[in-house]
PDB file of C-alpha atoms in Angstrom:
ATOM      1  CA  UNK A   1      15.044 -38.402  -2.961  1.00 66.00           C
ATOM      2  CA  UNK A   2      16.088 -34.755  -2.715  1.00 60.00           C
ATOM      3  CA  UNK A   3      16.079 -32.822   0.537  1.00 61.00           C
ATOM      4  CA  UNK A   4      15.683 -29.060   0.432  1.00 62.00           C
ATOM      5  CA  UNK A   5      16.512 -26.994   3.476  1.00 65.00           C
ATOM      6  CA  UNK A   6      15.712 -23.330   3.936  1.00 64.00           C
ATOM      7  CA  UNK A   7      19.326 -22.381   3.188  1.00 65.00           C
ATOM      8  CA  UNK A   8      18.685 -23.533  -0.408  1.00 67.00           C
ATOM      9  CA  UNK A   9      16.053 -20.788  -0.809  1.00 67.00           C
ATOM     10  CA  UNK A  10      18.809 -18.198  -1.245  1.00 67.00           C
ATOM     11  CA  UNK A  11      19.372 -19.576  -4.756  1.00 70.00           C
ATOM     12  CA  UNK A  12      15.740 -19.098  -5.816  1.00 73.00           C
ATOM     13  CA  UNK A  13      14.403 -16.047  -7.627  1.00 75.00           C
ATOM     14  CA  UNK A  14      12.380 -13.435  -5.768  1.00 75.00           C
ATOM     15  CA  UNK A  15       9.146 -14.686  -7.360  1.00 79.00           C
ATOM     16  CA  UNK A  16       9.694 -18.231  -6.083  1.00 81.00           C
ATOM     17  CA  UNK A  17      10.596 -16.969  -2.608  1.00 80.00           C
ATOM     18  CA  UNK A  18       7.460 -14.818  -2.667  1.00 84.00           C
ATOM     19  CA  UNK A  19       5.270 -17.779  -3.641  1.00 86.00           C
ATOM     20  CA  UNK A  20       6.737 -19.892  -0.854  1.00 86.00           C
ATOM     21  CA  UNK A  21       6.291 -17.009   1.592  1.00 85.00           C
ATOM     22  CA  UNK A  22       2.640 -16.558   0.597  1.00 90.00           C
ATOM     23  CA  UNK A  23       1.947 -20.259   1.108  1.00 89.00           C
ATOM     24  CA  UNK A  24       3.598 -20.263   4.541  1.00 87.00           C
ATOM     25  CA  UNK A  25       2.085 -16.967   5.726  1.00 87.00           C
ATOM     26  CA  UNK A  26      -1.488 -17.699   4.674  1.00 89.00           C
ATOM     27  CA  UNK A  27      -1.394 -21.254   6.021  1.00 89.00           C
ATOM     28  CA  UNK A  28       0.004 -20.080   9.343  1.00 87.00           C
ATOM     29  CA  UNK A  29      -2.594 -17.304   9.682  1.00 85.00           C
ATOM     30  CA  UNK A  30      -5.493 -19.607   8.841  1.00 86.00           C
ATOM     31  CA  UNK A  31      -4.402 -22.484  11.058  1.00 85.00           C
ATOM     32  CA  UNK A  32      -3.621 -20.305  14.048  1.00 80.00           C
ATOM     33  CA  UNK A  33      -6.969 -18.562  14.100  1.00 74.00           C
ATOM     34  CA  UNK A  34      -8.894 -21.772  13.377  1.00 77.00           C
ATOM     35  CA  UNK A  35      -7.304 -23.125  16.556  1.00 77.00           C
ATOM     36  CA  UNK A  36      -7.648 -19.872  18.542  1.00 73.00           C
ATOM     37  CA  UNK A  37     -10.910 -18.184  17.457  1.00 70.00           C
ATOM     38  CA  UNK A  38     -11.238 -16.503  20.854  1.00 67.00           C
ATOM     39  CA  UNK A  39      -8.387 -14.180  19.800  1.00 67.00           C
ATOM     40  CA  UNK A  40     -10.579 -12.851  16.989  1.00 65.00           C
ATOM     41  CA  UNK A  41     -13.887 -12.844  18.813  1.00 65.00           C
ATOM     42  CA  UNK A  42     -13.728 -11.690  22.416  1.00 63.00           C
ATOM     43  CA  UNK A  43     -16.177 -13.325  24.787  1.00 62.00           C
ATOM     44  CA  UNK A  44     -16.540 -16.368  22.563  1.00 61.00           C
ATOM     45  CA  UNK A  45     -17.663 -19.588  24.187  1.00 62.00           C
ATOM     46  CA  UNK A  46     -15.137 -21.688  22.290  1.00 58.00           C
ATOM     47  CA  UNK A  47     -16.694 -25.038  23.209  1.00 62.00           C
ATOM     48  CA  UNK A  48     -19.962 -24.278  21.447  1.00 65.00           C
ATOM     49  CA  UNK A  49     -18.615 -22.177  18.584  1.00 68.00           C
ATOM     50  CA  UNK A  50     -18.001 -23.385  15.064  1.00 76.00           C
ATOM     51  CA  UNK A  51     -15.608 -21.501  12.822  1.00 79.00           C
ATOM     52  CA  UNK A  52     -15.855 -21.203   9.059  1.00 81.00           C
ATOM     53  CA  UNK A  53     -12.975 -19.676   7.069  1.00 83.00           C
ATOM     54  CA  UNK A  54     -13.226 -18.660   3.443  1.00 87.00           C
ATOM     55  CA  UNK A  55      -9.887 -17.835   1.809  1.00 89.00           C
ATOM     56  CA  UNK A  56      -9.641 -16.049  -1.516  1.00 91.00           C
ATOM     57  CA  UNK A  57      -6.513 -14.930  -3.351  1.00 91.00           C
ATOM     58  CA  UNK A  58      -5.513 -11.846  -5.332  1.00 91.00           C
ATOM     59  CA  UNK A  59      -8.403  -9.532  -4.457  1.00 90.00           C
ATOM     60  CA  UNK A  60      -8.143  -6.136  -6.209  1.00 92.00           C
ATOM     61  CA  UNK A  61      -9.000  -2.838  -4.509  1.00 91.00           C
ATOM     62  CA  UNK A  62      -8.942   0.724  -5.842  1.00 89.00           C
ATOM     63  CA  UNK A  63      -8.816   4.115  -4.216  1.00 86.00           C
ATOM     64  CA  UNK A  64      -9.772   7.258  -6.116  1.00 87.00           C
ATOM     65  CA  UNK A  65      -9.236  10.823  -5.094  1.00 85.00           C
ATOM     66  CA  UNK A  66      -9.427  14.153  -6.852  1.00 87.00           C
ATOM     67  CA  UNK A  67      -6.290  16.307  -6.930  1.00 85.00           C
ATOM     68  CA  UNK A  68      -6.229  20.080  -6.462  1.00 89.00           C
ATOM     69  CA  UNK A  69      -6.290  20.436 -10.243  1.00 91.00           C
ATOM     70  CA  UNK A  70      -9.414  18.278 -10.550  1.00 90.00           C
ATOM     71  CA  UNK A  71      -7.604  15.234 -11.931  1.00 92.00           C
ATOM     72  CA  UNK A  72      -8.833  11.850 -10.665  1.00 90.00           C
ATOM     73  CA  UNK A  73      -5.979   9.809  -9.229  1.00 88.00           C
ATOM     74  CA  UNK A  74      -6.534   6.057  -9.012  1.00 89.00           C
ATOM     75  CA  UNK A  75      -4.334   3.861  -6.822  1.00 89.00           C
ATOM     76  CA  UNK A  76      -4.536   0.081  -6.753  1.00 91.00           C
ATOM     77  CA  UNK A  77      -3.668  -2.703  -4.389  1.00 92.00           C
ATOM     78  CA  UNK A  78      -4.229  -6.406  -4.866  1.00 93.00           C
ATOM     79  CA  UNK A  79      -4.455  -8.168  -1.512  1.00 92.00           C
ATOM     80  CA  UNK A  80      -2.644 -11.493  -1.529  1.00 93.00           C
ATOM     81  CA  UNK A  81      -5.405 -13.027   0.573  1.00 92.00           C
ATOM     82  CA  UNK A  82      -8.848 -12.206   1.865  1.00 92.00           C
ATOM     83  CA  UNK A  83     -10.000 -14.248   4.834  1.00 89.00           C
ATOM     84  CA  UNK A  84     -13.662 -14.091   5.777  1.00 88.00           C
ATOM     85  CA  UNK A  85     -14.054 -15.699   9.168  1.00 83.00           C
ATOM     86  CA  UNK A  86     -17.491 -16.556  10.507  1.00 82.00           C
ATOM     87  CA  UNK A  87     -18.081 -17.785  14.028  1.00 78.00           C
ATOM     88  CA  UNK A  88     -21.331 -19.590  14.667  1.00 76.00           C
ATOM     89  CA  UNK A  89     -22.120 -19.449  18.368  1.00 68.00           C
ATOM     90  CA  UNK A  90     -25.154 -20.604  20.300  1.00 65.00           C
ATOM     91  CA  UNK A  91     -27.280 -17.599  19.469  1.00 71.00           C
ATOM     92  CA  UNK A  92     -25.595 -15.587  16.739  1.00 74.00           C
ATOM     93  CA  UNK A  93     -23.076 -15.328  13.922  1.00 77.00           C
ATOM     94  CA  UNK A  94     -20.122 -12.972  13.975  1.00 78.00           C
ATOM     95  CA  UNK A  95     -17.940 -12.109  10.980  1.00 83.00           C
ATOM     96  CA  UNK A  96     -14.508 -10.603  10.577  1.00 82.00           C
ATOM     97  CA  UNK A  97     -12.701  -9.934   7.312  1.00 88.00           C
ATOM     98  CA  UNK A  98      -8.921  -9.830   7.045  1.00 88.00           C
ATOM     99  CA  UNK A  99      -6.943  -8.605   4.063  1.00 91.00           C
ATOM    100  CA  UNK A 100      -3.384  -9.907   4.085  1.00 91.00           C
ATOM    101  CA  UNK A 101      -0.344  -8.656   2.164  1.00 91.00           C
ATOM    102  CA  UNK A 102       2.665 -10.950   2.420  1.00 91.00           C
ATOM    103  CA  UNK A 103       6.186  -9.752   1.677  1.00 90.00           C
ATOM    104  CA  UNK A 104       9.221 -12.013   1.686  1.00 87.00           C
ATOM    105  CA  UNK A 105      12.733 -10.848   2.532  1.00 83.00           C
ATOM    106  CA  UNK A 106      14.408  -8.428   4.919  1.00 80.00           C
ATOM    107  CA  UNK A 107      13.801  -5.360   2.746  1.00 81.00           C
ATOM    108  CA  UNK A 108      10.421  -6.245   1.232  1.00 84.00           C
ATOM    109  CA  UNK A 109       7.797  -3.583   1.914  1.00 85.00           C
ATOM    110  CA  UNK A 110       4.517  -2.642   0.238  1.00 85.00           C
ATOM    111  CA  UNK A 111       4.871   0.143  -2.313  1.00 85.00           C
ATOM    112  CA  UNK A 112       3.685   3.616  -1.285  1.00 85.00           C
ATOM    113  CA  UNK A 113       0.590   3.491  -3.525  1.00 84.00           C
ATOM    114  CA  UNK A 114      -0.284   0.038  -2.106  1.00 88.00           C
ATOM    115  CA  UNK A 115       0.086   1.374   1.431  1.00 88.00           C
ATOM    116  CA  UNK A 116      -2.236   4.285   0.727  1.00 88.00           C
ATOM    117  CA  UNK A 117      -5.006   1.922  -0.430  1.00 91.00           C
ATOM    118  CA  UNK A 118      -4.333  -0.450   2.471  1.00 91.00           C
ATOM    119  CA  UNK A 119      -4.513   2.399   4.988  1.00 89.00           C
ATOM    120  CA  UNK A 120      -7.779   3.676   3.517  1.00 89.00           C
ATOM    121  CA  UNK A 121      -9.312   0.187   3.691  1.00 90.00           C
ATOM    122  CA  UNK A 122      -8.039  -0.312   7.240  1.00 88.00           C
ATOM    123  CA  UNK A 123     -10.009   2.728   8.387  1.00 87.00           C
ATOM    124  CA  UNK A 124     -13.185   0.965   7.243  1.00 87.00           C
ATOM    125  CA  UNK A 125     -14.534  -1.031  10.218  1.00 84.00           C
ATOM    126  CA  UNK A 126     -15.464  -3.850   7.826  1.00 87.00           C
ATOM    127  CA  UNK A 127     -11.802  -4.733   7.187  1.00 88.00           C
ATOM    128  CA  UNK A 128      -8.736  -5.655   9.184  1.00 87.00           C
ATOM    129  CA  UNK A 129      -5.712  -5.062   6.960  1.00 90.00           C
ATOM    130  CA  UNK A 130      -2.483  -6.835   7.834  1.00 87.00           C
ATOM    131  CA  UNK A 131       0.977  -7.163   6.429  1.00 87.00           C
ATOM    132  CA  UNK A 132       3.145 -10.187   7.026  1.00 87.00           C
ATOM    133  CA  UNK A 133       6.882 -10.065   6.475  1.00 88.00           C
ATOM    134  CA  UNK A 134       8.636 -13.412   6.149  1.00 87.00           C
ATOM    135  CA  UNK A 135      12.371 -13.875   6.429  1.00 85.00           C
ATOM    136  CA  UNK A 136      14.049 -17.192   5.784  1.00 81.00           C
ATOM    137  CA  UNK A 137      17.176 -18.351   7.591  1.00 77.00           C
ATOM    138  CA  UNK A 138      18.960 -21.652   8.035  1.00 74.00           C
ATOM    139  CA  UNK A 139      16.889 -22.243  11.173  1.00 75.00           C
ATOM    140  CA  UNK A 140      13.450 -21.608   9.677  1.00 77.00           C
ATOM    141  CA  UNK A 141      11.135 -18.828   8.692  1.00 80.00           C
ATOM    142  CA  UNK A 142      10.330 -15.802  10.844  1.00 84.00           C
ATOM    143  CA  UNK A 143       6.849 -14.326  10.364  1.00 85.00           C
ATOM    144  CA  UNK A 144       5.956 -10.828  11.566  1.00 84.00           C
ATOM    145  CA  UNK A 145       2.314  -9.780  11.309  1.00 83.00           C
ATOM    146  CA  UNK A 146       1.283  -6.178  11.836  1.00 83.00           C
ATOM    147  CA  UNK A 147      -1.766  -4.035  11.211  1.00 82.00           C
ATOM    148  CA  UNK A 148      -1.577  -1.630   8.261  1.00 76.00           C
ATOM    149  CA  UNK A 149      -3.136   1.027  10.502  1.00 69.00           C
ATOM    150  CA  UNK A 150      -2.898   0.672  14.257  1.00 66.00           C
ATOM    151  CA  UNK A 151      -6.383   0.007  15.609  1.00 58.00           C
ATOM    152  CA  UNK A 152      -5.223  -0.881  19.093  1.00 49.00           C
ATOM    153  CA  UNK A 153      -6.790  -4.291  18.839  1.00 50.00           C
ATOM    154  CA  UNK A 154      -6.386  -6.903  21.501  1.00 44.00           C
ATOM    155  CA  UNK A 155      -5.400  -9.570  18.996  1.00 45.00           C
ATOM    156  CA  UNK A 156      -1.997 -11.147  19.441  1.00 43.00           C
ATOM    157  CA  UNK A 157      -0.548 -11.006  15.930  1.00 44.00           C
ATOM    158  CA  UNK A 158       2.674 -12.896  16.574  1.00 43.00           C
ATOM    159  CA  UNK A 159       1.723 -16.132  18.313  1.00 42.00           C
ATOM    160  CA  UNK A 160       4.603 -18.227  19.532  1.00 41.00           C
ATOM    161  CA  UNK A 161       3.168 -21.627  18.629  1.00 40.00           C
ATOM    162  CA  UNK A 162       0.113 -23.390  17.324  1.00 37.00           C
ATOM    163  CA  UNK A 163      -0.536 -25.068  20.700  1.00 38.00           C
TER     164      UNK A 163
END
């Protein structure tokens, strides 16, 4: 049997660290909000509600704009995950859609062109666009969720535990 601790991750390539980070970040996000749907849907009667989560990976988005010279500029972003969360209450169904970009490492940030597409999507009321930065240490993994564009939501993005 081989035991791998988080300190051993320092020897892995960036792609492997990124894959591990995506697995941890998406699992954490999904599990937390499955257990705490009232954070997504205010006024929810949690006892009667049923939650349904659909998770898709690598969802492409494009943004096009016309420059001053008339040239069409296309920018692309591929969301790591798209979560469609439906809450079935007593009398109605509510839906929220989250696009999640996960970056692993202390200096990992979305590229400028990615950020521009993310910010444009975040202004659409249909989407909630989040980034998650994951940093590994000997003690564990630290996850920091934040909105791509501040919407002043009441959602607590950095829960302390799964309770």
